[in-house]
CSV table of C-alpha atoms in Angstrom, one decimal:
chain,number,residue,atom,x,y,z
A,26,UNK,CA,36.9,-23.2,7.5
A,27,UNK,CA,35.9,-19.9,6.0
A,28,UNK,CA,36.5,-16.8,8.1
A,29,UNK,CA,35.2,-13.2,7.8
A,30,UNK,CA,38.1,-11.0,8.8
A,31,UNK,CA,37.5,-7.7,10.6
A,32,UNK,CA,40.5,-5.9,12.0
A,33,UNK,CA,39.9,-3.5,14.9
A,34,UNK,CA,42.0,-0.3,14.6
A,35,UNK,CA,43.6,0.6,18.0
A,36,UNK,CA,43.4,4.3,18.8
A,37,UNK,CA,40.2,5.0,16.8
A,38,UNK,CA,37.1,6.3,18.4
A,39,UNK,CA,34.7,3.8,19.9
A,40,UNK,CA,32.4,2.2,17.4
A,41,UNK,CA,34.8,2.7,14.4
A,42,UNK,CA,36.2,-0.4,12.7
A,43,UNK,CA,38.6,-0.7,9.8
A,44,UNK,CA,38.8,-3.8,7.7
A,45,UNK,CA,40.4,-5.0,4.5
A,46,UNK,CA,36.9,-5.4,2.9
A,47,UNK,CA,34.3,-8.2,3.0
A,48,UNK,CA,35.6,-11.6,1.9
A,49,UNK,CA,32.3,-12.7,0.4
A,50,UNK,CA,32.5,-16.3,1.5
A,51,UNK,CA,29.6,-18.0,-0.1
A,52,UNK,CA,26.8,-19.6,1.9
A,53,UNK,CA,25.7,-23.0,0.6
A,54,UNK,CA,22.8,-25.3,1.7
A,55,UNK,CA,20.1,-22.7,1.0
A,56,UNK,CA,17.7,-21.4,-1.6
A,57,UNK,CA,18.6,-18.8,-4.2
A,58,UNK,CA,16.5,-17.2,-7.0
A,59,UNK,CA,18.0,-18.2,-10.4
A,60,UNK,CA,15.8,-16.4,-12.8
A,61,UNK,CA,12.2,-15.4,-13.5
A,62,UNK,CA,10.1,-18.5,-13.9
A,63,UNK,CA,8.0,-17.2,-16.8
A,64,UNK,CA,11.1,-17.5,-18.9
A,65,UNK,CA,10.8,-21.3,-18.6
A,66,UNK,CA,8.3,-22.3,-21.2
A,67,UNK,CA,8.0,-24.8,-24.0
A,68,UNK,CA,11.1,-26.9,-24.7
A,69,UNK,CA,13.5,-24.0,-24.3
A,70,UNK,CA,16.5,-24.3,-22.0
A,71,UNK,CA,17.7,-21.3,-20.0
A,72,UNK,CA,21.1,-20.8,-18.3
A,73,UNK,CA,21.9,-19.0,-15.1
A,74,UNK,CA,24.8,-18.9,-12.6
A,75,UNK,CA,24.5,-19.1,-8.9
A,76,UNK,CA,27.5,-19.1,-6.5
A,77,UNK,CA,29.8,-19.6,-9.5
A,78,UNK,CA,27.8,-22.7,-10.4
A,79,UNK,CA,26.6,-22.9,-14.1
A,80,UNK,CA,23.0,-24.0,-14.3
A,81,UNK,CA,20.6,-25.0,-17.1
A,82,UNK,CA,16.9,-24.7,-16.3
A,83,UNK,CA,13.7,-25.6,-18.1
A,84,UNK,CA,10.1,-26.7,-17.6
A,85,UNK,CA,9.1,-30.4,-17.8
A,86,UNK,CA,6.1,-31.3,-19.9
A,87,UNK,CA,4.2,-31.9,-16.7
A,88,UNK,CA,4.8,-28.3,-15.6
A,89,UNK,CA,7.6,-28.9,-13.1
A,90,UNK,CA,10.6,-26.7,-13.4
A,91,UNK,CA,14.1,-28.1,-13.0
A,92,UNK,CA,17.7,-27.0,-12.6
A,93,UNK,CA,20.8,-29.1,-13.5
A,94,UNK,CA,24.5,-28.3,-13.5
A,95,UNK,CA,25.2,-27.1,-17.0
A,96,UNK,CA,27.8,-29.8,-17.7
A,97,UNK,CA,27.4,-33.3,-19.1
A,98,UNK,CA,29.0,-35.7,-16.6
A,99,UNK,CA,30.6,-37.6,-19.6
A,100,UNK,CA,32.9,-34.9,-21.2
A,101,UNK,CA,31.7,-31.7,-19.5
A,102,UNK,CA,30.1,-30.0,-22.5
A,103,UNK,CA,27.3,-27.7,-21.5
A,104,UNK,CA,23.9,-29.5,-21.5
A,105,UNK,CA,22.3,-26.1,-22.5
A,106,UNK,CA,23.7,-26.5,-26.1
A,107,UNK,CA,21.9,-29.8,-26.5
A,108,UNK,CA,18.2,-30.6,-26.9
A,109,UNK,CA,15.2,-30.8,-24.6
A,110,UNK,CA,12.0,-32.5,-25.8
A,111,UNK,CA,9.9,-31.9,-22.6
A,112,UNK,CA,10.9,-35.2,-21.1
A,113,UNK,CA,14.7,-35.5,-21.4
A,114,UNK,CA,17.8,-33.3,-21.9
A,115,UNK,CA,20.0,-34.7,-24.6
A,116,UNK,CA,23.8,-33.9,-24.7
A,117,UNK,CA,24.7,-32.8,-28.2
A,118,UNK,CA,28.2,-34.4,-28.0
A,119,UNK,CA,27.4,-38.1,-27.6
A,120,UNK,CA,23.6,-38.1,-27.3
A,121,UNK,CA,23.4,-39.1,-23.6
A,122,UNK,CA,19.9,-38.5,-22.3
A,123,UNK,CA,19.0,-37.4,-18.8
A,124,UNK,CA,15.7,-37.1,-16.9
A,125,UNK,CA,16.1,-33.4,-15.8
A,126,UNK,CA,14.4,-33.3,-12.4
A,127,UNK,CA,16.4,-36.2,-11.0
A,128,UNK,CA,19.4,-36.0,-13.3
A,129,UNK,CA,19.2,-39.8,-13.9
A,130,UNK,CA,20.7,-41.0,-17.2
A,131,UNK,CA,18.2,-42.8,-19.3
A,132,UNK,CA,20.2,-43.6,-22.5
A,133,UNK,CA,23.7,-43.8,-23.8
A,134,UNK,CA,23.4,-44.4,-27.6
A,135,UNK,CA,27.0,-45.7,-28.0
A,136,UNK,CA,26.4,-48.7,-25.7
A,137,UNK,CA,26.4,-52.0,-27.6
A,138,UNK,CA,25.0,-55.5,-26.7
A,139,UNK,CA,28.5,-56.3,-25.3
A,140,UNK,CA,28.5,-53.4,-22.8
A,141,UNK,CA,27.5,-54.2,-19.2
A,142,UNK,CA,27.2,-50.6,-18.1
A,143,UNK,CA,23.9,-49.7,-16.5
A,144,UNK,CA,23.2,-46.2,-17.7
A,145,UNK,CA,20.5,-45.6,-15.1
A,146,UNK,CA,23.2,-45.7,-12.4
A,147,UNK,CA,24.7,-42.5,-13.8
A,148,UNK,CA,23.4,-39.1,-12.7
A,149,UNK,CA,24.0,-35.6,-13.9
A,150,UNK,CA,24.0,-33.1,-11.1
A,151,UNK,CA,20.4,-31.9,-10.5
A,152,UNK,CA,19.2,-29.5,-7.8
A,153,UNK,CA,15.9,-29.0,-6.0
A,154,UNK,CA,14.0,-26.3,-7.9
A,155,UNK,CA,10.7,-24.7,-7.0
A,156,UNK,CA,8.6,-22.1,-8.6
A,157,UNK,CA,7.6,-19.4,-6.1
A,158,UNK,CA,6.5,-15.7,-6.5
A,159,UNK,CA,7.5,-15.6,-10.1
A,160,UNK,CA,11.0,-17.0,-9.6
A,161,UNK,CA,12.8,-20.3,-10.0
A,162,UNK,CA,14.3,-20.9,-6.6
A,163,UNK,CA,17.2,-23.4,-6.6
A,164,UNK,CA,18.7,-25.1,-3.6
A,165,UNK,CA,22.5,-25.1,-3.8
A,166,UNK,CA,24.0,-27.8,-1.5
A,167,UNK,CA,27.5,-27.5,0.0
A,168,UNK,CA,30.4,-29.0,-1.8
A,169,UNK,CA,30.4,-32.8,-1.5
A,170,UNK,CA,26.9,-32.9,0.1
A,171,UNK,CA,25.5,-35.3,-2.5
A,172,UNK,CA,22.1,-35.3,-4.1
A,173,UNK,CA,19.2,-33.8,-2.3
A,174,UNK,CA,16.1,-35.9,-3.0
A,175,UNK,CA,13.4,-34.8,-0.6
A,176,UNK,CA,12.5,-31.1,-0.6
A,177,UNK,CA,10.5,-31.7,2.6
A,178,UNK,CA,13.8,-32.2,4.4
A,179,UNK,CA,15.2,-28.8,3.2
A,180,UNK,CA,14.6,-25.3,4.7
A,181,UNK,CA,11.3,-23.7,3.5
A,182,UNK,CA,11.4,-22.0,0.2
A,183,UNK,CA,11.4,-18.2,0.7
A,184,UNK,CA,8.0,-16.6,0.0
A,185,UNK,CA,6.6,-13.1,-0.3
A,186,UNK,CA,4.1,-12.3,2.5
A,187,UNK,CA,0.5,-11.6,1.4
A,188,UNK,CA,-2.4,-10.5,3.5
A,189,UNK,CA,-5.3,-10.8,1.2
A,190,UNK,CA,-6.5,-12.9,-1.8
A,191,UNK,CA,-6.5,-10.0,-4.2
A,192,UNK,CA,-3.3,-8.1,-4.8
A,193,UNK,CA,-1.0,-6.8,-7.5
A,194,UNK,CA,2.6,-7.7,-8.0
A,195,UNK,CA,5.8,-6.3,-9.6
A,196,UNK,CA,9.3,-7.6,-10.1
A,197,UNK,CA,12.6,-5.8,-10.6
A,198,UNK,CA,16.2,-6.9,-11.1
A,199,UNK,CA,19.6,-5.4,-11.4
A,200,UNK,CA,23.1,-6.8,-11.8
A,201,UNK,CA,25.8,-5.4,-9.4
A,202,UNK,CA,29.5,-5.5,-10.1
A,203,UNK,CA,30.5,-6.3,-6.5
A,204,UNK,CA,30.7,-9.2,-4.2
A,205,UNK,CA,27.6,-10.3,-2.3
A,206,UNK,CA,28.7,-8.8,1.0
A,207,UNK,CA,29.0,-5.3,-0.5
A,208,UNK,CA,25.6,-5.8,-2.1
A,209,UNK,CA,23.9,-6.9,1.2
A,210,UNK,CA,25.4,-4.3,3.5
A,211,UNK,CA,24.3,-1.7,0.8
A,212,UNK,CA,20.8,-3.2,0.9
A,213,UNK,CA,20.5,-2.8,4.7
A,214,UNK,CA,22.3,0.6,4.9
A,215,UNK,CA,19.9,3.2,6.4
A,216,UNK,CA,22.0,6.3,5.8
A,217,UNK,CA,22.4,6.4,2.0
A,218,UNK,CA,18.8,7.3,1.1
A,219,UNK,CA,19.0,11.1,1.1
A,220,UNK,CA,22.1,11.0,-1.1
A,221,UNK,CA,21.7,8.1,-3.4
A,222,UNK,CA,17.9,8.4,-3.8
A,223,UNK,CA,17.5,12.1,-4.1
A,224,UNK,CA,14.1,12.7,-5.8
A,225,UNK,CA,11.0,14.7,-5.3
A,226,UNK,CA,9.0,11.5,-4.8
A,227,UNK,CA,11.4,10.1,-2.2
A,228,UNK,CA,13.5,12.4,-0.1
A,229,UNK,CA,16.4,14.9,-0.3
A,230,UNK,CA,19.5,15.9,1.6
A,231,UNK,CA,17.5,18.7,3.1
A,232,UNK,CA,15.0,16.3,4.6
A,233,UNK,CA,17.6,14.5,6.9
A,234,UNK,CA,16.4,14.1,10.4
A,235,UNK,CA,17.4,12.0,13.5
A,236,UNK,CA,15.7,8.7,13.9
A,237,UNK,CA,15.6,5.9,16.5
A,238,UNK,CA,14.7,2.4,15.5
A,239,UNK,CA,14.4,-0.7,17.7
A,240,UNK,CA,15.9,-3.9,16.4
A,241,UNK,CA,15.1,-7.4,17.7
A,242,UNK,CA,16.9,-10.8,17.1
A,243,UNK,CA,15.1,-13.3,15.0
A,244,UNK,CA,16.3,-16.8,13.9
A,245,UNK,CA,19.1,-16.3,11.3
A,246,UNK,CA,18.6,-12.5,11.3
A,247,UNK,CA,17.2,-9.4,12.9
A,248,UNK,CA,14.1,-7.3,12.7
A,249,UNK,CA,13.5,-3.6,12.6
A,250,UNK,CA,10.5,-3.6,14.9
A,251,UNK,CA,7.1,-2.3,13.8
A,252,UNK,CA,7.3,1.5,13.7
A,253,UNK,CA,5.7,4.5,12.0
A,254,UNK,CA,7.5,5.0,8.7
A,255,UNK,CA,9.6,8.0,7.9
A,256,UNK,CA,7.6,11.2,7.4
A,257,UNK,CA,10.1,12.5,4.9
A,258,UNK,CA,9.3,10.0,2.2
A,259,UNK,CA,6.5,10.9,-0.3
A,260,UNK,CA,5.3,7.2,-0.9
A,261,UNK,CA,4.5,6.8,2.8
A,262,UNK,CA,2.6,10.2,2.8
A,263,UNK,CA,0.3,8.9,0.1
A,264,UNK,CA,-1.0,6.2,2.4
A,265,UNK,CA,-2.3,9.0,4.6
A,266,UNK,CA,-5.4,9.1,2.3
A,267,UNK,CA,-6.7,5.9,4.1
A,268,UNK,CA,-6.8,7.7,7.4
A,269,UNK,CA,-5.3,4.8,9.3
A,270,UNK,CA,-2.1,4.5,11.3
A,271,UNK,CA,0.8,3.3,9.1
A,272,UNK,CA,3.2,0.7,10.4
A,273,UNK,CA,6.4,-0.7,8.9
A,274,UNK,CA,8.4,-3.8,9.8
A,275,UNK,CA,11.7,-4.9,8.1
A,276,UNK,CA,13.4,-8.2,8.6
A,277,UNK,CA,16.8,-9.4,7.4
A,278,UNK,CA,17.3,-13.1,7.2
A,279,UNK,CA,20.4,-15.1,6.1
A,280,UNK,CA,21.7,-15.7,3.6
A,281,UNK,CA,20.5,-12.7,1.6
A,282,UNK,CA,16.8,-11.7,2.2
A,283,UNK,CA,15.2,-8.4,3.2
A,284,UNK,CA,11.4,-8.6,4.0
A,285,UNK,CA,9.5,-5.3,4.3
A,286,UNK,CA,5.9,-5.1,5.4
A,287,UNK,CA,3.8,-1.9,5.4
A,288,UNK,CA,0.3,-2.1,7.0
A,289,UNK,CA,-2.4,0.6,6.9
A,290,UNK,CA,-5.6,-0.8,8.3
A,291,UNK,CA,-6.6,-3.6,5.9
A,292,UNK,CA,-4.3,-2.1,3.2
A,293,UNK,CA,-0.8,-3.5,2.8
A,294,UNK,CA,2.4,-3.5,0.8
A,295,UNK,CA,5.1,-6.2,1.1
A,296,UNK,CA,8.4,-6.8,-0.6
A,297,UNK,CA,11.1,-9.5,-0.7
A,298,UNK,CA,14.5,-8.3,-1.8
A,299,UNK,CA,17.4,-10.7,-2.3
A,300,UNK,CA,21.0,-10.1,-3.1
A,301,UNK,CA,22.3,-13.3,-4.8
A,302,UNK,CA,25.9,-14.2,-5.4
A,303,UNK,CA,26.4,-14.9,-9.1
A,304,UNK,CA,30.1,-15.3,-8.9
A,305,UNK,CA,32.6,-14.6,-6.2
A,306,UNK,CA,32.9,-11.0,-7.4
A,307,UNK,CA,29.4,-10.2,-8.8
A,308,UNK,CA,25.8,-10.4,-7.5
A,309,UNK,CA,22.3,-9.6,-8.5
A,310,UNK,CA,19.5,-7.8,-6.7
A,311,UNK,CA,15.9,-9.1,-7.2
A,312,UNK,CA,12.8,-7.4,-5.8
A,313,UNK,CA,9.4,-9.0,-5.7
A,314,UNK,CA,6.6,-6.8,-4.3
A,315,UNK,CA,2.9,-7.4,-3.7
A,316,UNK,CA,0.2,-4.9,-2.5
A,317,UNK,CA,-3.5,-4.1,-2.3
A,318,UNK,CA,-3.1,-0.4,-1.7
A,319,UNK,CA,-4.8,1.7,-4.5
A,320,UNK,CA,-5.9,-1.6,-5.9
A,321,UNK,CA,-8.7,-0.2,-8.1
A,322,UNK,CA,-6.8,2.8,-9.4
A,323,UNK,CA,-5.7,2.4,-13.1
A,324,UNK,CA,-2.0,2.3,-14.0
A,325,UNK,CA,-0.8,1.8,-10.4
A,326,UNK,CA,1.3,-1.2,-11.4
A,327,UNK,CA,3.1,0.6,-14.3
A,328,UNK,CA,3.8,3.6,-12.1
A,329,UNK,CA,5.1,1.4,-9.3
A,330,UNK,CA,7.4,-0.5,-11.7
A,331,UNK,CA,8.6,2.8,-13.2
A,332,UNK,CA,9.5,4.5,-9.9
A,333,UNK,CA,10.7,1.2,-8.4
A,334,UNK,CA,13.1,0.7,-11.4
A,335,UNK,CA,14.5,4.2,-11.0
A,336,UNK,CA,15.0,3.5,-7.3
A,337,UNK,CA,16.9,0.2,-8.0
A,338,UNK,CA,18.8,1.9,-10.8
A,339,UNK,CA,20.1,4.5,-8.4
A,340,UNK,CA,21.5,1.8,-6.1
A,341,UNK,CA,22.9,0.0,-9.2
A,342,UNK,CA,24.8,3.1,-10.4
A,343,UNK,CA,26.2,3.7,-6.9
A,344,UNK,CA,27.5,0.1,-6.7
A,345,UNK,CA,29.1,0.5,-10.1
A,346,UNK,CA,30.8,3.6,-8.9
A,347,UNK,CA,31.8,1.9,-5.7
A,348,UNK,CA,33.3,-1.0,-7.6
A,349,UNK,CA,35.6,1.4,-9.4
A,350,UNK,CA,37.0,2.5,-6.0
A,351,UNK,CA,37.2,-1.0,-4.7
A,352,UNK,CA,39.5,-2.0,-7.5
A,353,UNK,CA,42.3,-0.3,-5.6
A,354,UNK,CA,41.7,-2.4,-2.4
A,355,UNK,CA,41.1,0.6,0.0
A,356,UNK,CA,40.9,0.2,3.7
A,357,UNK,CA,37.3,0.2,4.8
A,358,UNK,CA,35.4,1.0,8.0
A,359,UNK,CA,32.1,0.5,9.8
A,360,UNK,CA,30.7,2.9,12.3
A,361,UNK,CA,28.0,2.8,15.0
A,362,UNK,CA,25.0,3.2,14.8
A,363,UNK,CA,24.2,3.4,11.1
A,364,UNK,CA,26.5,0.5,10.3
A,365,UNK,CA,25.5,-1.7,13.2
A,366,UNK,CA,23.2,-3.9,11.0
A,367,UNK,CA,26.2,-4.6,8.7
A,368,UNK,CA,28.2,-5.7,11.8
A,369,UNK,CA,25.3,-8.0,12.8
A,370,UNK,CA,25.2,-9.4,9.3
A,371,UNK,CA,28.9,-10.3,9.3
A,372,UNK,CA,28.6,-11.9,12.8
A,373,UNK,CA,25.5,-13.9,11.8
A,374,UNK,CA,27.2,-15.0,8.6
A,375,UNK,CA,30.4,-16.1,10.4
A,376,UNK,CA,28.4,-18.0,13.0
A,377,UNK,CA,26.7,-19.9,10.2
A,378,UNK,CA,29.9,-20.6,8.4
A,379,UNK,CA,31.7,-22.0,11.4
A,380,UNK,CA,28.6,-23.9,12.6
A,381,UNK,CA,28.1,-22.2,15.9
A,382,UNK,CA,24.9,-20.3,14.9
A,383,UNK,CA,25.6,-17.9,17.8
A,384,UNK,CA,23.5,-14.8,17.5
A,385,UNK,CA,25.3,-11.4,17.9
A,386,UNK,CA,22.2,-9.9,19.6
A,387,UNK,CA,21.1,-10.9,23.1
A,388,UNK,CA,17.9,-8.9,23.1
A,389,UNK,CA,16.3,-5.8,21.6
A,390,UNK,CA,18.6,-2.9,20.7
A,391,UNK,CA,17.9,0.7,19.9
A,392,UNK,CA,19.9,2.3,17.1
A,393,UNK,CA,20.1,6.1,16.4
A,394,UNK,CA,21.1,7.8,13.1
A,395,UNK,CA,20.3,10.7,10.8
A,396,UNK,CA,18.8,10.1,7.4
């Protein structure tokens, strides 16, 4: 059974914890974004890695996308170096053919009339795969769980919230040289903004002020309850042109999802940010956003992508720098209240790993910090 180890340090001030660092135990039996789905076109195969699992992905001639383990079950050669004709993936070593959505073997060319082997009883590993919000989402089952056939029996595929039929979208991605736990607690960290994201269009160290936010327990996560957004952030000030109250809600949901919703009358902005484990020591951040604010103003989408990319790049650079320090295995600590969401995350994750699903919050909770 995987354990997340946190060592309390006797003699330290209340609310201060020291630990040897996140263990980054991986959460299986859930959906993860593998890559942007627009890359899956024609008969081209694409590769990705999720939770240390090598994948080959493509798009069937009928439009369905698929994800298989990138190994032929015969001799282990990557299927991605073989061929795909829109109907079957063919191994380049011995020509074994597989229906990619099910993984079922359809032909073994070397079989003769004397062989009794039924090729259709052989399966390459194939995983549930769904196209949603511009991503290929892949369900990664736990080790030894067997093939998952019916998507209806699985948890819902994550989806970006939209509040109107007309909206614009943008997507961003960045690779992080750290384990998934460091990536996630960095994602939910409320105190780094004035230091990591110093910019005229966001906020500065001089804009730091005390804040109080109410958090509520939700299934598999927690919510920063609806509140007026920070007045020291330029993007939120822009919404003032609509003359309506502005309200923000932020949810974190296991295993790796941060949902943000900003409402201003009938205008809205939403985002879904995920931190996905690629390997045990690396992860990837993906941001999908949708909005109808400033919908008819030209060039809003390019501007949003430009500033969003700079924002994500600032986080990426910080994580690269942090990774350099983590090479030396330093002792780490979490404090109240700014690091309380990180503590809740570790408790939620451990409860899922050990099967208790016990929630660390027994009701609403107010946190205070300066940022």
